[in-house]
PDB file of C-alpha atoms and ligand atoms in Angstrom:
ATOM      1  CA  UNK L   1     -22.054 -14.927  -1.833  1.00 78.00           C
ATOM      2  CA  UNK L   2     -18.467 -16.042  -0.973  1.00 82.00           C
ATOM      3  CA  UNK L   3     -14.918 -14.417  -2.098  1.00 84.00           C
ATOM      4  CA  UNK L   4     -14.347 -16.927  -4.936  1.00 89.00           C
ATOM      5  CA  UNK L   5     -17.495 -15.960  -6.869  1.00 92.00           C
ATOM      6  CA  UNK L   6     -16.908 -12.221  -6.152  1.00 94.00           C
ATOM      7  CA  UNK L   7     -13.459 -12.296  -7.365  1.00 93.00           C
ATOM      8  CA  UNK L   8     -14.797 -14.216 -10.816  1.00 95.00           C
ATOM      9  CA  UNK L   9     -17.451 -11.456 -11.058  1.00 97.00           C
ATOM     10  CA  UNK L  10     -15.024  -8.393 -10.634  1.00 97.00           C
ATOM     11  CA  UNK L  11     -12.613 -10.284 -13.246  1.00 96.00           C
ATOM     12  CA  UNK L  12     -15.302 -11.059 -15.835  1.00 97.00           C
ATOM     13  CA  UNK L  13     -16.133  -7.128 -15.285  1.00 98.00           C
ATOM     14  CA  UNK L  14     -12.615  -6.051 -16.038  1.00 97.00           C
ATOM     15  CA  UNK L  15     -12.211  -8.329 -18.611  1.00 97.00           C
ATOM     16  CA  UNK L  16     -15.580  -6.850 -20.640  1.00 97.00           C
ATOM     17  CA  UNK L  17     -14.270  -3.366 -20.135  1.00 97.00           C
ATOM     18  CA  UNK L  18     -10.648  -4.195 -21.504  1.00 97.00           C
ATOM     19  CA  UNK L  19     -12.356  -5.066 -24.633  1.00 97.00           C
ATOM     20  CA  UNK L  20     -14.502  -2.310 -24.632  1.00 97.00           C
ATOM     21  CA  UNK L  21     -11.267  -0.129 -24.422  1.00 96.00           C
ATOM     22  CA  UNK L  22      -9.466  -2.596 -26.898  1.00 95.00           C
ATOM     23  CA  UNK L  23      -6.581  -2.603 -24.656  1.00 95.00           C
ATOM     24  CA  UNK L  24      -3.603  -4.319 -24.902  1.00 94.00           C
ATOM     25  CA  UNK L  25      -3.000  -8.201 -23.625  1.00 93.00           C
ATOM     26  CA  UNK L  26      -0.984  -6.910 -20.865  1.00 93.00           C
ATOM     27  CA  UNK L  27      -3.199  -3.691 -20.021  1.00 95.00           C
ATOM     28  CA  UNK L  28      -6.337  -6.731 -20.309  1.00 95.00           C
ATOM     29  CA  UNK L  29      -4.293  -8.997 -17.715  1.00 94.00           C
ATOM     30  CA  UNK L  30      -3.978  -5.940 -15.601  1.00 94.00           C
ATOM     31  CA  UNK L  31      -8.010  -5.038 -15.820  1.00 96.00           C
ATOM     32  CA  UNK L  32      -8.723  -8.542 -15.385  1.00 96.00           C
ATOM     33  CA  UNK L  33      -6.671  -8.566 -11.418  1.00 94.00           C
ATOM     34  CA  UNK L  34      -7.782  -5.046 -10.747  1.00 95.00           C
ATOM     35  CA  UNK L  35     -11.465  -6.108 -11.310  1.00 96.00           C
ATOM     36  CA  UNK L  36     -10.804  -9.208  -9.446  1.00 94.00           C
ATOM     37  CA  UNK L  37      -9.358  -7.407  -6.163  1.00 93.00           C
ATOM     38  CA  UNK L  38     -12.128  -4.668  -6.659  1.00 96.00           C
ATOM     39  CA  UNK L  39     -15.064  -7.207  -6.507  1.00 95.00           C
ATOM     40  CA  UNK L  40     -13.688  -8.603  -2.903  1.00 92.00           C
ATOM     41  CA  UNK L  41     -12.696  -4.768  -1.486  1.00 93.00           C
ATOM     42  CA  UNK L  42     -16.379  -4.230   0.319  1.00 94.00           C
ATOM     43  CA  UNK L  43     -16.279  -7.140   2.023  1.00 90.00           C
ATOM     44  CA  UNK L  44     -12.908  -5.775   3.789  1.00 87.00           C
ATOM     45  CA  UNK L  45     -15.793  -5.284   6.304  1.00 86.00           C
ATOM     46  CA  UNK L  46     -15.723  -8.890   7.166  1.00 76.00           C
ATOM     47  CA  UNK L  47     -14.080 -11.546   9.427  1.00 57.00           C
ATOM     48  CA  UNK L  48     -13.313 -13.706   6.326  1.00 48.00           C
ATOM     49  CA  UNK L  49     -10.612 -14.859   4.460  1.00 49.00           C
ATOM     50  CA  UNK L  50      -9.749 -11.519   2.717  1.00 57.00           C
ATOM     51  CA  UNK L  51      -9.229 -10.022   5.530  1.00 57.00           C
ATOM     52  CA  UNK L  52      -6.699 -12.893   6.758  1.00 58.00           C
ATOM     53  CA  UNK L  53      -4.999 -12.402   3.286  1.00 59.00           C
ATOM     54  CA  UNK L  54      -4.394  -8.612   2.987  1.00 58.00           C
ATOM     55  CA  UNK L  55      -3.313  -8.282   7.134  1.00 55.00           C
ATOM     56  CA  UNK L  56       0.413  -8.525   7.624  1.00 58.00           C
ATOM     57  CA  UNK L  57       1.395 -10.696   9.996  1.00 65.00           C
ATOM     58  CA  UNK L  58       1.153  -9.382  13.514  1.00 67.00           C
ATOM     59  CA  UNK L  59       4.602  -9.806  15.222  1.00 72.00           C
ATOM     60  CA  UNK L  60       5.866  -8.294  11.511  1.00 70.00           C
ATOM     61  CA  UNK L  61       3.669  -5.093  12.063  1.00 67.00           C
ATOM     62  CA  UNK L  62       4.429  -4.764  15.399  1.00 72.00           C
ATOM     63  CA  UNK L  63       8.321  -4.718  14.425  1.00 77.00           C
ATOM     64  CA  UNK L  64       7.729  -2.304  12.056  1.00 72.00           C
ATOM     65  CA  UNK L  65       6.257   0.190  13.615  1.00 73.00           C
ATOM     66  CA  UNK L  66       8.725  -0.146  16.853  1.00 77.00           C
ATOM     67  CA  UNK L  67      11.597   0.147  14.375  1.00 80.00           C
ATOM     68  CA  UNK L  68       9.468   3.477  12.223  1.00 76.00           C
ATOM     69  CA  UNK L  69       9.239   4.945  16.145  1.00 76.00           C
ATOM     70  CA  UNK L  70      12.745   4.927  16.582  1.00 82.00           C
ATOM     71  CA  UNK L  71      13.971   6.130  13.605  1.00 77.00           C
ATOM     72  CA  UNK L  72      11.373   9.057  13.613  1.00 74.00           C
ATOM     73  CA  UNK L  73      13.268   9.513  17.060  1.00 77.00           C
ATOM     74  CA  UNK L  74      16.930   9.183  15.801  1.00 79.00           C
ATOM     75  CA  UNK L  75      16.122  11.114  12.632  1.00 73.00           C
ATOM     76  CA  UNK L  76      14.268  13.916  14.615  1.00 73.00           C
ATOM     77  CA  UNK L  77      17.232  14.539  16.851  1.00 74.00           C
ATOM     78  CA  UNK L  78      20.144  14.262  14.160  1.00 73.00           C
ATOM     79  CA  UNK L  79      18.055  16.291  11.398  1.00 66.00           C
ATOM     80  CA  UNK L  80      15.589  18.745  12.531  1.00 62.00           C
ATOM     81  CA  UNK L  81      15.520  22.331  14.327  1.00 69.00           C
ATOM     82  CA  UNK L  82      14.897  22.573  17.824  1.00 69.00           C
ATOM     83  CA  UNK L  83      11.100  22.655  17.920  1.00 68.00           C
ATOM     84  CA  UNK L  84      10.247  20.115  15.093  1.00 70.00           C
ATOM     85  CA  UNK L  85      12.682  18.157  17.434  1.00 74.00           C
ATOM     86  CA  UNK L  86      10.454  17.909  19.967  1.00 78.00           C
ATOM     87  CA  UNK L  87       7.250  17.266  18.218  1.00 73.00           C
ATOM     88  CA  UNK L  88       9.132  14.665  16.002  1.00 73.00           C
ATOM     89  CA  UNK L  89      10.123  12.880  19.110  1.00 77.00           C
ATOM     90  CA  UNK L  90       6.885  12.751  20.742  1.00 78.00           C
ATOM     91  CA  UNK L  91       5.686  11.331  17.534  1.00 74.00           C
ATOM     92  CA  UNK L  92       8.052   8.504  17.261  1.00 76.00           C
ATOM     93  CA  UNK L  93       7.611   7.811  20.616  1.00 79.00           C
ATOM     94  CA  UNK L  94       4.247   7.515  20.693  1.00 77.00           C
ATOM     95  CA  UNK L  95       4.223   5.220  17.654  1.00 75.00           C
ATOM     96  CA  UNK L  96       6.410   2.951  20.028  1.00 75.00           C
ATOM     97  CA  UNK L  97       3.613   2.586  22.604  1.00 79.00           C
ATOM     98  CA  UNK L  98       0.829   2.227  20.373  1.00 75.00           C
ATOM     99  CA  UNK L  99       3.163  -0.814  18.891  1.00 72.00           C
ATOM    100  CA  UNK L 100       3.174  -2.367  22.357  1.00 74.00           C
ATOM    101  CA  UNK L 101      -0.193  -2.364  22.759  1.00 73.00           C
ATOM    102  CA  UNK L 102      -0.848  -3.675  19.190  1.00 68.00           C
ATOM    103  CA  UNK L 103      -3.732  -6.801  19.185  1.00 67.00           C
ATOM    104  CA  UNK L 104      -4.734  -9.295  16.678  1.00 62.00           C
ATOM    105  CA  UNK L 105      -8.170  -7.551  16.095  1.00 66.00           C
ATOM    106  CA  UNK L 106      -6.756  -4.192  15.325  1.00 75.00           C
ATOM    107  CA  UNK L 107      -5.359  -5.979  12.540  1.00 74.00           C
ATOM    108  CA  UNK L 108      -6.552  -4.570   9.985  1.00 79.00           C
ATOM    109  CA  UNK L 109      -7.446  -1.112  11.410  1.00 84.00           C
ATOM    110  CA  UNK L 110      -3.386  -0.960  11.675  1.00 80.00           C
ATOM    111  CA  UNK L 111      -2.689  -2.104   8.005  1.00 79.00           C
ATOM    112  CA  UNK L 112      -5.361   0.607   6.754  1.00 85.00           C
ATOM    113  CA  UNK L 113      -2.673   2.760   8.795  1.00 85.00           C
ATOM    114  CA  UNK L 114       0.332   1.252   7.462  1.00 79.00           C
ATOM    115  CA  UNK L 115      -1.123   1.967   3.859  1.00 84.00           C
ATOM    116  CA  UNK L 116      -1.538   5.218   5.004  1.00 88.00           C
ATOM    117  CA  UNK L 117       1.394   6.446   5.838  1.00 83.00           C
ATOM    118  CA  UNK L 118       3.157   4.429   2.780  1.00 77.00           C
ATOM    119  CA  UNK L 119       0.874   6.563   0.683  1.00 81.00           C
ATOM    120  CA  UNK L 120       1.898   9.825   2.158  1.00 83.00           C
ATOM    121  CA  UNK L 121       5.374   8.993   2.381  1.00 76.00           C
ATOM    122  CA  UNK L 122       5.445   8.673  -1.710  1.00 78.00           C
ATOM    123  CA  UNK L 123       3.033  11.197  -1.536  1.00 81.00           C
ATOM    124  CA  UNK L 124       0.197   8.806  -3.795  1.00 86.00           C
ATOM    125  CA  UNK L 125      -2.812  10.051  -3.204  1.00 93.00           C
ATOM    126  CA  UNK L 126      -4.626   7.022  -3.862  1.00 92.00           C
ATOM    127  CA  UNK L 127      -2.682   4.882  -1.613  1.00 89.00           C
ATOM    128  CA  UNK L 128      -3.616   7.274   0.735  1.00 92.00           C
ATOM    129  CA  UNK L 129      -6.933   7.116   0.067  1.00 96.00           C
ATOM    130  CA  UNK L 130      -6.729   3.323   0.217  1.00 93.00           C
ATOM    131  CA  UNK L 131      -5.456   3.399   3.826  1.00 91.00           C
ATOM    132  CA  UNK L 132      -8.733   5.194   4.746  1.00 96.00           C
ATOM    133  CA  UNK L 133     -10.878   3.305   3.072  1.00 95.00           C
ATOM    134  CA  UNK L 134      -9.432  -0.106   4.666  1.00 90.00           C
ATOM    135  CA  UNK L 135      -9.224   2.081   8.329  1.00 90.00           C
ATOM    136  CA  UNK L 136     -13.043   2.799   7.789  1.00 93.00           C
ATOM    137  CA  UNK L 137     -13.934  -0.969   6.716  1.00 91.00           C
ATOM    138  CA  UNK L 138     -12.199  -2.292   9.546  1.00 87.00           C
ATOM    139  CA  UNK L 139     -14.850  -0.458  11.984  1.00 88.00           C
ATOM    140  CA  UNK L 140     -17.747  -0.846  10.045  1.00 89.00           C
ATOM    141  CA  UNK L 141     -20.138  -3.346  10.780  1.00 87.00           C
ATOM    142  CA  UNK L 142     -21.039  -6.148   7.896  1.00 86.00           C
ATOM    143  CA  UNK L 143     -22.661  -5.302   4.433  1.00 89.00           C
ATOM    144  CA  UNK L 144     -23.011  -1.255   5.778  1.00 91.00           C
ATOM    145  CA  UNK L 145     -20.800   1.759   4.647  1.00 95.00           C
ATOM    146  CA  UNK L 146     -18.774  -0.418   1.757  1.00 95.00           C
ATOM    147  CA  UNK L 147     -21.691  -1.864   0.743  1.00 96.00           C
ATOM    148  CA  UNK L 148     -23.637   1.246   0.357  1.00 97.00           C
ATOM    149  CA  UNK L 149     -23.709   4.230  -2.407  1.00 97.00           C
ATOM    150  CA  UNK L 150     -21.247   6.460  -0.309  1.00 97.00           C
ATOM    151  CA  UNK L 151     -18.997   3.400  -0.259  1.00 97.00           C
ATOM    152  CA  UNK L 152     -19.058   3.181  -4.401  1.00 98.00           C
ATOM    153  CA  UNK L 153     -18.391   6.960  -4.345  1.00 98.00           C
ATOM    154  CA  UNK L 154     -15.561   7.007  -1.902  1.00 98.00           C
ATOM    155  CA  UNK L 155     -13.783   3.875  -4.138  1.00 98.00           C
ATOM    156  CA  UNK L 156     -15.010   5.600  -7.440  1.00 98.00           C
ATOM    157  CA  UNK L 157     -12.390   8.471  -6.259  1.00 98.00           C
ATOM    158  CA  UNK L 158      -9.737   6.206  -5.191  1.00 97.00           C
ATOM    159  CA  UNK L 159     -10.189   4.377  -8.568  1.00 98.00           C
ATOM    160  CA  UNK L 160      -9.765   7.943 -10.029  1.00 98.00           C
ATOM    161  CA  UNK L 161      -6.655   8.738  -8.801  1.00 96.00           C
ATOM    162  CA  UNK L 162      -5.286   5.367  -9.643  1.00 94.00           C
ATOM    163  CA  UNK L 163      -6.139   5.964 -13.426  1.00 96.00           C
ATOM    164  CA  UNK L 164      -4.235   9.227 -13.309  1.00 96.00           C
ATOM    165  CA  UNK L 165      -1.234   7.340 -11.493  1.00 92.00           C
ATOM    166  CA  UNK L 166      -1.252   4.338 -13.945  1.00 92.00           C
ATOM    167  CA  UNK L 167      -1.877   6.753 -16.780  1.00 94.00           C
ATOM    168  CA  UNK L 168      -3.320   3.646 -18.296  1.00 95.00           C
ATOM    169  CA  UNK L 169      -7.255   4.602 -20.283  1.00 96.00           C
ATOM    170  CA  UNK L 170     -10.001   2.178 -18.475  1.00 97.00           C
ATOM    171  CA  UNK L 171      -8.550   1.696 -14.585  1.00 97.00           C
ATOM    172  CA  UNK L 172     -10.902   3.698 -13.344  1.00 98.00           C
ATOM    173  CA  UNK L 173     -14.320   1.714 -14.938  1.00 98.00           C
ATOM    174  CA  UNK L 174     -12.562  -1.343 -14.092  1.00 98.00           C
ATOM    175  CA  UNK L 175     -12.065  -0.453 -10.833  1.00 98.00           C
ATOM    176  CA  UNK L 176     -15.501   0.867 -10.148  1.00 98.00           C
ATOM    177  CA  UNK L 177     -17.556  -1.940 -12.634  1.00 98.00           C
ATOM    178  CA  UNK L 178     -15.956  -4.353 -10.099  1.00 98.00           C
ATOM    179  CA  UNK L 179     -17.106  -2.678  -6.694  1.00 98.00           C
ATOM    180  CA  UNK L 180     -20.559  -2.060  -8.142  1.00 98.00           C
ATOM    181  CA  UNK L 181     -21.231  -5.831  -9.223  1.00 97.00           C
ATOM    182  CA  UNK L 182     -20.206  -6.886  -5.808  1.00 96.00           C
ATOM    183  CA  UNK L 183     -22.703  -4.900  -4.549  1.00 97.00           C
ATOM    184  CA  UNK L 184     -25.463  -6.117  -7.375  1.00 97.00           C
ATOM    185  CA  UNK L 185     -24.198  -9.868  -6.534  1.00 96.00           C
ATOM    186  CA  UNK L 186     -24.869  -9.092  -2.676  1.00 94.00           C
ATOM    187  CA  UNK L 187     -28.838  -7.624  -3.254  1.00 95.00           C
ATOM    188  CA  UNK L 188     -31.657  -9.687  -1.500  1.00 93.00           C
ATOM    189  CA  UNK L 189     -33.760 -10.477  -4.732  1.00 92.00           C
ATOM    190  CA  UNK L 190     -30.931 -12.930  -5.307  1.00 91.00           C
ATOM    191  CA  UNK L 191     -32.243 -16.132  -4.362  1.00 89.00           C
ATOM    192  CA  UNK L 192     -29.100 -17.392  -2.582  1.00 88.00           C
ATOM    193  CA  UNK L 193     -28.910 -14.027  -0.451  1.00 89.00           C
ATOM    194  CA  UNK L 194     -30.738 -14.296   2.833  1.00 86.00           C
ATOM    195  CA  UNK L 195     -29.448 -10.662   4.045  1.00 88.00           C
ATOM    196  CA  UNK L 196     -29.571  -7.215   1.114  1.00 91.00           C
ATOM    197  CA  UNK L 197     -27.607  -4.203   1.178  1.00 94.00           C
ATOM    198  CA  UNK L 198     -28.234  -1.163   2.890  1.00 94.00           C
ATOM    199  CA  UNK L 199     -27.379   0.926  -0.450  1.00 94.00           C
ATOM    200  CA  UNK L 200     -28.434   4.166   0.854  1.00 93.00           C
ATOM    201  CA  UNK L 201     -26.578   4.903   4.542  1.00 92.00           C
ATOM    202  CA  UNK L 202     -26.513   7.283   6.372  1.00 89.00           C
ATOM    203  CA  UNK L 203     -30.012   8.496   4.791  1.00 92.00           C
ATOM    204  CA  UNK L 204     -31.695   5.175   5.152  1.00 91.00           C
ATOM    205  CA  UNK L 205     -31.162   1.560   6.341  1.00 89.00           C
ATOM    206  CA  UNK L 206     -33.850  -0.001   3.933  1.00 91.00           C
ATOM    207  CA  UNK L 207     -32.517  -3.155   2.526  1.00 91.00           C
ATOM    208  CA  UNK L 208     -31.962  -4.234  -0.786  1.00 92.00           C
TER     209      UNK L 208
HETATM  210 ZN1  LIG V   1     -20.453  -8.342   0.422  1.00 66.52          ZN
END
């Protein structure tokens, strides 16, 4: 199944479970994206057009993280004690090599990375959680780990965590209503899918 019909699947979700939580228009507009984006997120695993979408551009990220290397050098010289100096240092200039050696198909191992450290530097543990998530799809191999049961838990929790950010009643079934019809829309008794889901990795590779 492509991206467009996921994305209309995840929406119709989030749009069913804003009016089971009679929610506001807005808070339904929200429910409606959220359920969107969360019916494409296991195919992250993919060489498709999603994956195109969500990667920065690669001279951008490579700027990015030369000019995060240096200031993690400048700032650990002007601001820290003598030790945390050093260690600061290393780590700003190691962030400058790996920037050199930056490649098109790291792509999207690097944003996962970039999310990462955006999440940790406004300390939201979701965000952070993203990042990992989006690291782990970018070495896993087609319809495997996000298309599994582990993969529902691990973006049940991120889902979670966004509901307590948002603070808004429903994010969280959105959220996971989305990823889980994905999933359904991607199983092999589907006529028009010629390859199932292997729901229950690590424990199994039977296909659904
Ligand atoms: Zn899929």
């Amino acid at each position: 199944m492509n991206g467009t019909a996921h994305a209309v699947i995840g929406s119709a979700t989030g749009f069913i479970v804003a009016n089971a939580f009679q929610t506001t228009p807005a808070e339904t507009l929200l429910f409606v994206g959220l359920g969107g984006i969360s019916g494409l997120m296991p195919d992250l695993d993919i060489d498709g057009k999603l994956r195109g979408k969500i990667t920065l551009p690669h001279k951008m990220i490579q700027l990015s993280a030369m000019v995060i290397g240096i200031m993690m050098l400048v700032y650990s010289f002007l601001e820290k004690t003598a030790e945390d100096r050093w260690l600061g240092a290393g780590i700003g200039l190691l962030i400058l090599v790996i920037a050199s050696f930056i490649k098109q198909k790291h792509m999207l191992t690097i944003t996962g990375a970039a999310v990462l450290l955006g999440g940790i530097s406004i300390s939201e543990l979701w965000i952070i959680l993203l990042g990992i998530y989006i690291g782990i799809a970018s070495f896993s191999s087609h319809r495997s780990y996000t298309h599994s049961i582990l993969g529902i838990v691990f973006f049940g929790i991120i889902a979670a965590n966004l509901e307590a950010s948002l603070e808004i009643q429903g994010t969280y079934f959105t959220c996971l209503t989305g990823y889980i019809s994905h999933l359904i829309a991607d199983l092999k008794i589907l006529p028009f899918n010629k390859r199932g889901v292997k729901l229950f990795l690590p424990l199994s590779s039977i296909e659904l």
